[in-house]
Amino acid sequence: MKIKDINVSSYPNSSKIYLEGTLHPIKVGMRRIDQLPTVKIKNGVRIEYPNNPVTVYDTSGPFTDPHCEIDINKGLPRLRESWIEKRGDTVILDEITSEYGKQRLSDPTLDSIRFPERNKPRQAEPGKKVTQMHYARKGIITPEMEYVAIRENLDNAERGIKSYITPEFVRQEIASGRAIIPANINHPESEPMIIGKAFSVKINTNIGNSALSSGIEEEVAKAVWSCFWGGDTLMDLSTGNNIHETREWILRNCPVPVGTVPLYQALEKVDGNVRNLSWEIYKDTLIEQCEQGVDYFTIHAGVLKAHAKLIEGRLTGCVSRGGSIITQWCVEHNQENFLYTHFEDICEILNKYDVAVSLGDGMRPGSINDANDSAQFLELDVLGELTEIAWKHDVQILIEGPGHVPLQKIEENMTKQKKACHEAPFYTLGPLTTDIAPAYDHITSAIGAAVIASLGTAMICYVTPKEHLALPDLSDVREGVIAYKIAAHAADIAKGLPGASVRDYELSKARFDFRWKDQFNLSLDPFRAKEYYLAARKSDSEGTEKFCTMCGPNFCGMRISLNIAESCKE
Amino acid sequence: MKIKDINVSSYPNSSKIYLEGTLHPIKVGMRRIDQLPTVKIKNGVRIEYPNNPVTVYDTSGPFTDPHCEIDINKGLPRLRESWIEKRGDTVILDEITSEYGKQRLSDPTLDSIRFPERNKPRQAEPGKKVTQMHYARKGIITPEMEYVAIRENLDNAERGIKSYITPEFVRQEIASGRAIIPANINHPESEPMIIGKAFSVKINTNIGNSALSSGIEEEVAKAVWSCFWGGDTLMDLSTGNNIHETREWILRNCPVPVGTVPLYQALEKVDGNVRNLSWEIYKDTLIEQCEQGVDYFTIHAGVLKAHAKLIEGRLTGCVSRGGSIITQWCVEHNQENFLYTHFEDICEILNKYDVAVSLGDGMRPGSINDANDSAQFLELDVLGELTEIAWKHDVQILIEGPGHVPLQKIEENMTKQKKACHEAPFYTLGPLTTDIAPAYDHITSAIGAAVIASLGTAMICYVTPKEHLALPDLSDVREGVIAYKIAAHAADIAKGLPGASVRDYELSKARFDFRWKDQFNLSLDPFRAKEYYLAARKSDSEGTEKFCTMCGPNFCGMRISLNIAESCKE
């Protein structure tokens, strides 16, 4: 199989710039948007006032670097490989060690769909831990930490906005567990990014096939598309065919951290028969995915056998796929959740690759009726207990959150999570603030996401218009990402992050100057903004008119404002 | 001109029901959504448990009543005419009295576009006031008041939810000024609705042409379409050609209150030359529109000459069209705003027809940078002063609010408005929580709207994806209305209105029962929800599968929950 190159256009009037590190020889990619000058006529003389370019956070990786040759069949450059190598605490294994991985590799019927390039897996030297938390606690500032510090500050010095995030501050946040950098040593293609309350709000996107849909090529396209629009991390939630091979293609071409729910694949391995799940199958799946390079695992270790009976009292039971599977297993075997009982074992595997744990909220409410109930909050207490275990093993950790929560109950979630989980970063799905809008749940949830993120949630998981109805296609990924970029940005401004509103300022200035092109170029989706404008103003393909179709020339408030300012001066 | 009937399909599995008044012989239209039974198999026996129908608020008027014959060229039935007649305090004028109205009527070149039916205008008897506030203060419960009381309660008695809104409570809220019922006696086609903090949050939609676009037929279609999707009120913001005639077509076919900004038409009358605006031209425009039946006027009376200089310090000046026009007039004439100096005269005209005032916020911020600045808040104080004048004349009043406001500054707006304007209902545009998403501003603003409405804003004005770029078309109206229905509903739940989450409960129950059809039918946009589902599940046109393409059969949390519940019982 050959996958043809994914065609992502570059952003208009934008260039890829690289900022250099001072502690490490690193280059941090960002997008610089250039602007036209502001033109004023004074006493009949045309004067141009230059407008500074705007630097924005860029998740698209090498795909938008014209100097980088992209070949999906070869994968992205291995950015972090030399950093990892230099630390000298890892070994390269002779072969992959999971049983399942070996079996897939030796199956000739898979030759046609297997990713062509092969890299041997890397692992910590015996007895070592290689997590960013481990380094941070030892006082080491890694290249990854310096990278995210530069990335978070953007490049606002010329606007008088001080760089407030230092590499040392990043190290402290990682050491304390308040932030994480998901960075599996087997996914060196990924550009470091940080998830924590003190930093800009991140968004996760979900892709993945199900038994009923979608192939490898389509999923890789969704992954690249998600990064292009602004997804900070990507979860591959595939539950269909060939998920091992699909994941390999995604990882080798994904410039952002990739997460999975290993339980899904474990269940596929036992043909969907929950009873036959076991710690051994799950463990082999963890190793398989650690060696492929997955950066974080959603693990439903907080679902306890004792909580199963709480499901019945709910309107919508247990809507977490992982949570319901594990609960069924507990009930059928009358045993405690093996993810809970083996959590220390899990941590000991993960810290050999630096895979972060994202503790799944198996009891997240599936309707606003079930929000903030005892099933949900009892699990949260268990997640707090597990957080301390993960930290004991220097494993980085996220806490997943709801779900469906009405506006008035959102704050309680954030407060309880912060207390129960010792300030480990919160990572919420939405939340959806009403149940009545299937096909528009990117909006019902963007409302909740903006509110909870402004209260301190570190990462919000996008919801697409297809939520509850079908798997998202490329167009849904775009809608979902933009809705969540909006929510995250609104929260960044509300949190008072220095420089968060620079882009708003510059876009509004462009708007007031009637620099239509700059207004488009500075927007989250320049293509659609321009498309809407041009559809109505076919004669103005250059975007030079000093009014729009909304108001027409006589009714343009901004145009009249300019006249008033002139009159006031006279 | 003949306009062909607007084709709005009825909602699936829904019927129009009418609840009767007890004080007055009124019939209040609502939509009842019937449901399938929940089916369970117990010991091999199939048992059906019926599900109660769900009654929802219905803004679509006669358009969704199959017993009502719709003819756009004749207009809607004149529902309130007999109520108004019965009060015996109005007279029917022999002819329209505005100069401009007469001129348009006598112009034969307009024959082809004029609405075919003609009704003589009605006015209060000399010396009388005919506003709902006037009646309320006299202790009279009008049919309009009883109508909205029934409408707000919905029909939830069988769910044990008590009717909490009585006609007397409505009267008190109107009398105090905390709520209004926009109900011009010359727009008897409109179904009464109430705007106030104690009631469900309402949404306004804006339509209207500009000099660059759109004709009568298109605007009428947008009006009907807006009501169909759930718009509670409709503003015709036309600034282009034939706005007198366009408005007549809209009013005669609009089952919800219609608002305008009379200043726009006044400016058209002086060919867009702001300097030539005058109180006389404006006054004639008010009378013209009062006699046509406009239910509320946006009046920028709070913009003062002294505030003009504040505009210059702003990033985006004055983005309110009305505000900028009036400011320019003040500056050019070096005179105080004639809307401010003539506000008592305006009230004396309006209370003869029961036209409500919606005090425009001429200084609303056009960028988050300008939010909550002195220009905005100084005007708010003036609006408070004008509120007391309106109330002195028994004129119902709304206060318009921003605009662009970042999340952390929203609450201050609500608090200040409540204090400055003595609890008069707040009516906000959005607010937009970031400036960087043109083409998605229905989302940036739905976030702000949900938050401000949950804090007490009574009505939120929709924003469509075309905001800042072009005029909305039919598809944008649908997107904007649904986004705002979501925001309003999320706020109703947050406010704790009894029965607000019944629809959420029933939809989620249907979801958990895999009653796909009921899930679609109960949703805000049943058509799109079904379309998305079916596109992925072509084989399931009946919606009977017990899983969806998102998860496939083995990974459906809800399906597994049912198994767990069974296992727990065993």
mmCIF file of N, CA and C in Angstrom, chain A residues 532 550, chain B residues 204-207 429 432 437-445 461-481 483-484:
data_model
loop_
_atom_site.group_PDB
_atom_site.id
_atom_site.type_symbol
_atom_site.label_atom_id
_atom_site.label_comp_id
_atom_site.label_asym_id
_atom_site.label_seq_id
_atom_site.Cartn_x
_atom_site.Cartn_y
_atom_site.Cartn_z
ATOM 1 N N TYR A 532 -16.884 33.351 2.684
ATOM 2 C CA TYR A 532 -18.174 33.978 2.997
ATOM 3 C C TYR A 532 -18.208 35.427 2.506
ATOM 4 N N MET A 550 -23.070 43.363 4.930
ATOM 5 C CA MET A 550 -23.962 43.388 6.091
ATOM 6 C C MET A 550 -24.639 44.736 6.204
ATOM 7 N N ASN B 204 -33.682 36.579 19.739
ATOM 8 C CA ASN B 204 -34.079 37.447 18.634
ATOM 9 C C ASN B 204 -33.239 37.098 17.417
ATOM 10 N N THR B 205 -33.862 37.186 16.250
ATOM 11 C CA THR B 205 -33.096 37.000 15.015
ATOM 12 C C THR B 205 -33.154 38.288 14.205
ATOM 13 N N ASN B 206 -32.084 38.561 13.503
ATOM 14 C CA ASN B 206 -32.045 39.736 12.634
ATOM 15 C C ASN B 206 -32.105 39.299 11.182
ATOM 16 N N ILE B 207 -32.962 39.955 10.431
ATOM 17 C CA ILE B 207 -32.943 39.776 8.984
ATOM 18 C C ILE B 207 -32.950 41.177 8.378
ATOM 19 N N LEU B 429 -26.499 41.264 22.434
ATOM 20 C CA LEU B 429 -26.017 40.691 21.175
ATOM 21 C C LEU B 429 -24.834 39.805 21.542
ATOM 22 N N LEU B 432 -19.839 38.125 21.968
ATOM 23 C CA LEU B 432 -18.747 37.354 21.383
ATOM 24 C C LEU B 432 -17.574 37.325 22.365
ATOM 25 N N ALA B 437 -12.626 34.611 15.256
ATOM 26 C CA ALA B 437 -13.265 33.527 14.508
ATOM 27 C C ALA B 437 -14.381 33.981 13.564
ATOM 28 N N PRO B 438 -14.107 34.978 12.693
ATOM 29 C CA PRO B 438 -15.135 35.279 11.694
ATOM 30 C C PRO B 438 -15.477 34.011 10.910
ATOM 31 N N ALA B 439 -16.737 33.847 10.574
ATOM 32 C CA ALA B 439 -17.312 32.659 9.928
ATOM 33 C C ALA B 439 -17.773 31.627 10.956
ATOM 34 N N TYR B 440 -17.397 31.844 12.215
ATOM 35 C CA TYR B 440 -17.853 30.958 13.298
ATOM 36 C C TYR B 440 -18.360 31.796 14.473
ATOM 37 N N ASP B 441 -18.809 33.016 14.211
ATOM 38 C CA ASP B 441 -19.182 33.863 15.337
ATOM 39 C C ASP B 441 -20.513 33.468 15.971
ATOM 40 N N HIS B 442 -21.257 32.561 15.320
ATOM 41 C CA HIS B 442 -22.418 32.006 16.027
ATOM 42 C C HIS B 442 -21.925 31.203 17.239
ATOM 43 N N ILE B 443 -20.724 30.634 17.134
ATOM 44 C CA ILE B 443 -20.178 29.846 18.247
ATOM 45 C C ILE B 443 -19.485 30.744 19.272
ATOM 46 N N THR B 444 -18.627 31.682 18.801
ATOM 47 C CA THR B 444 -17.947 32.566 19.769
ATOM 48 C C THR B 444 -18.980 33.286 20.629
ATOM 49 N N SER B 445 -20.135 33.582 20.013
ATOM 50 C CA SER B 445 -21.137 34.371 20.730
ATOM 51 C C SER B 445 -22.130 33.503 21.485
ATOM 52 N N CYS B 461 -29.665 38.124 21.334
ATOM 53 C CA CYS B 461 -29.813 38.358 19.903
ATOM 54 C C CYS B 461 -28.840 37.470 19.154
ATOM 55 N N TYR B 462 -29.351 36.684 18.243
ATOM 56 C CA TYR B 462 -28.501 35.711 17.566
ATOM 57 C C TYR B 462 -27.445 36.375 16.711
ATOM 58 N N VAL B 463 -26.408 35.624 16.459
ATOM 59 C CA VAL B 463 -25.335 35.997 15.562
ATOM 60 C C VAL B 463 -25.219 34.820 14.603
ATOM 61 N N THR B 464 -25.057 35.094 13.330
ATOM 62 C CA THR B 464 -24.957 33.983 12.381
ATOM 63 C C THR B 464 -23.498 33.806 11.950
ATOM 64 N N PRO B 465 -23.218 32.698 11.258
ATOM 65 C CA PRO B 465 -21.837 32.498 10.784
ATOM 66 C C PRO B 465 -21.359 33.627 9.865
ATOM 67 N N LYS B 466 -22.284 34.383 9.285
ATOM 68 C CA LYS B 466 -21.889 35.449 8.366
ATOM 69 C C LYS B 466 -21.581 36.778 9.050
ATOM 70 N N GLU B 467 -21.765 36.853 10.355
ATOM 71 C CA GLU B 467 -21.486 38.099 11.073
ATOM 72 C C GLU B 467 -20.111 38.646 10.697
ATOM 73 N N HIS B 468 -20.038 39.938 10.489
ATOM 74 C CA HIS B 468 -18.815 40.668 10.104
ATOM 75 C C HIS B 468 -18.470 40.499 8.625
ATOM 76 N N LEU B 469 -19.149 39.609 7.919
ATOM 77 C CA LEU B 469 -18.716 39.282 6.554
ATOM 78 C C LEU B 469 -19.771 39.555 5.500
ATOM 79 N N ALA B 470 -21.028 39.202 5.802
ATOM 80 C CA ALA B 470 -22.085 39.345 4.803
ATOM 81 C C ALA B 470 -23.438 39.205 5.489
ATOM 82 N N LEU B 471 -24.508 39.401 4.727
ATOM 83 C CA LEU B 471 -25.844 39.206 5.281
ATOM 84 C C LEU B 471 -26.155 37.713 5.337
ATOM 85 N N PRO B 472 -26.897 37.290 6.366
ATOM 86 C CA PRO B 472 -27.239 35.873 6.466
ATOM 87 C C PRO B 472 -28.229 35.440 5.385
ATOM 88 N N ASP B 473 -28.046 34.241 4.877
ATOM 89 C CA ASP B 473 -29.059 33.657 4.001
ATOM 90 C C ASP B 473 -29.866 32.640 4.818
ATOM 91 N N LEU B 474 -30.755 31.915 4.170
ATOM 92 C CA LEU B 474 -31.630 30.995 4.905
ATOM 93 C C LEU B 474 -30.828 30.001 5.736
ATOM 94 N N SER B 475 -29.772 29.484 5.151
ATOM 95 C CA SER B 475 -28.981 28.493 5.869
ATOM 96 C C SER B 475 -28.316 29.104 7.104
ATOM 97 N N ASP B 476 -27.869 30.349 6.997
ATOM 98 C CA ASP B 476 -27.267 31.017 8.157
ATOM 99 C C ASP B 476 -28.294 31.265 9.255
ATOM 100 N N VAL B 477 -29.538 31.587 8.839
ATOM 101 C CA VAL B 477 -30.591 31.813 9.828
ATOM 102 C C VAL B 477 -30.779 30.545 10.663
ATOM 103 N N ARG B 478 -30.842 29.422 9.981
ATOM 104 C CA ARG B 478 -30.994 28.144 10.699
ATOM 105 C C ARG B 478 -29.832 27.908 11.668
ATOM 106 N N GLU B 479 -28.597 28.101 11.194
ATOM 107 C CA GLU B 479 -27.420 27.890 12.056
ATOM 108 C C GLU B 479 -27.456 28.822 13.264
ATOM 109 N N GLY B 480 -27.784 30.086 12.990
ATOM 110 C CA GLY B 480 -27.793 31.073 14.070
ATOM 111 C C GLY B 480 -28.882 30.765 15.091
ATOM 112 N N VAL B 481 -30.077 30.429 14.607
ATOM 113 C CA VAL B 481 -31.177 30.157 15.538
ATOM 114 C C VAL B 481 -30.856 28.939 16.398
ATOM 115 N N ALA B 483 -27.959 27.629 17.215
ATOM 116 C CA ALA B 483 -26.886 27.940 18.173
ATOM 117 C C ALA B 483 -27.454 28.708 19.363
ATOM 118 N N TYR B 484 -28.388 29.607 19.077
ATOM 119 C CA TYR B 484 -28.949 30.423 20.164
ATOM 120 C C TYR B 484 -30.037 29.707 20.951
#
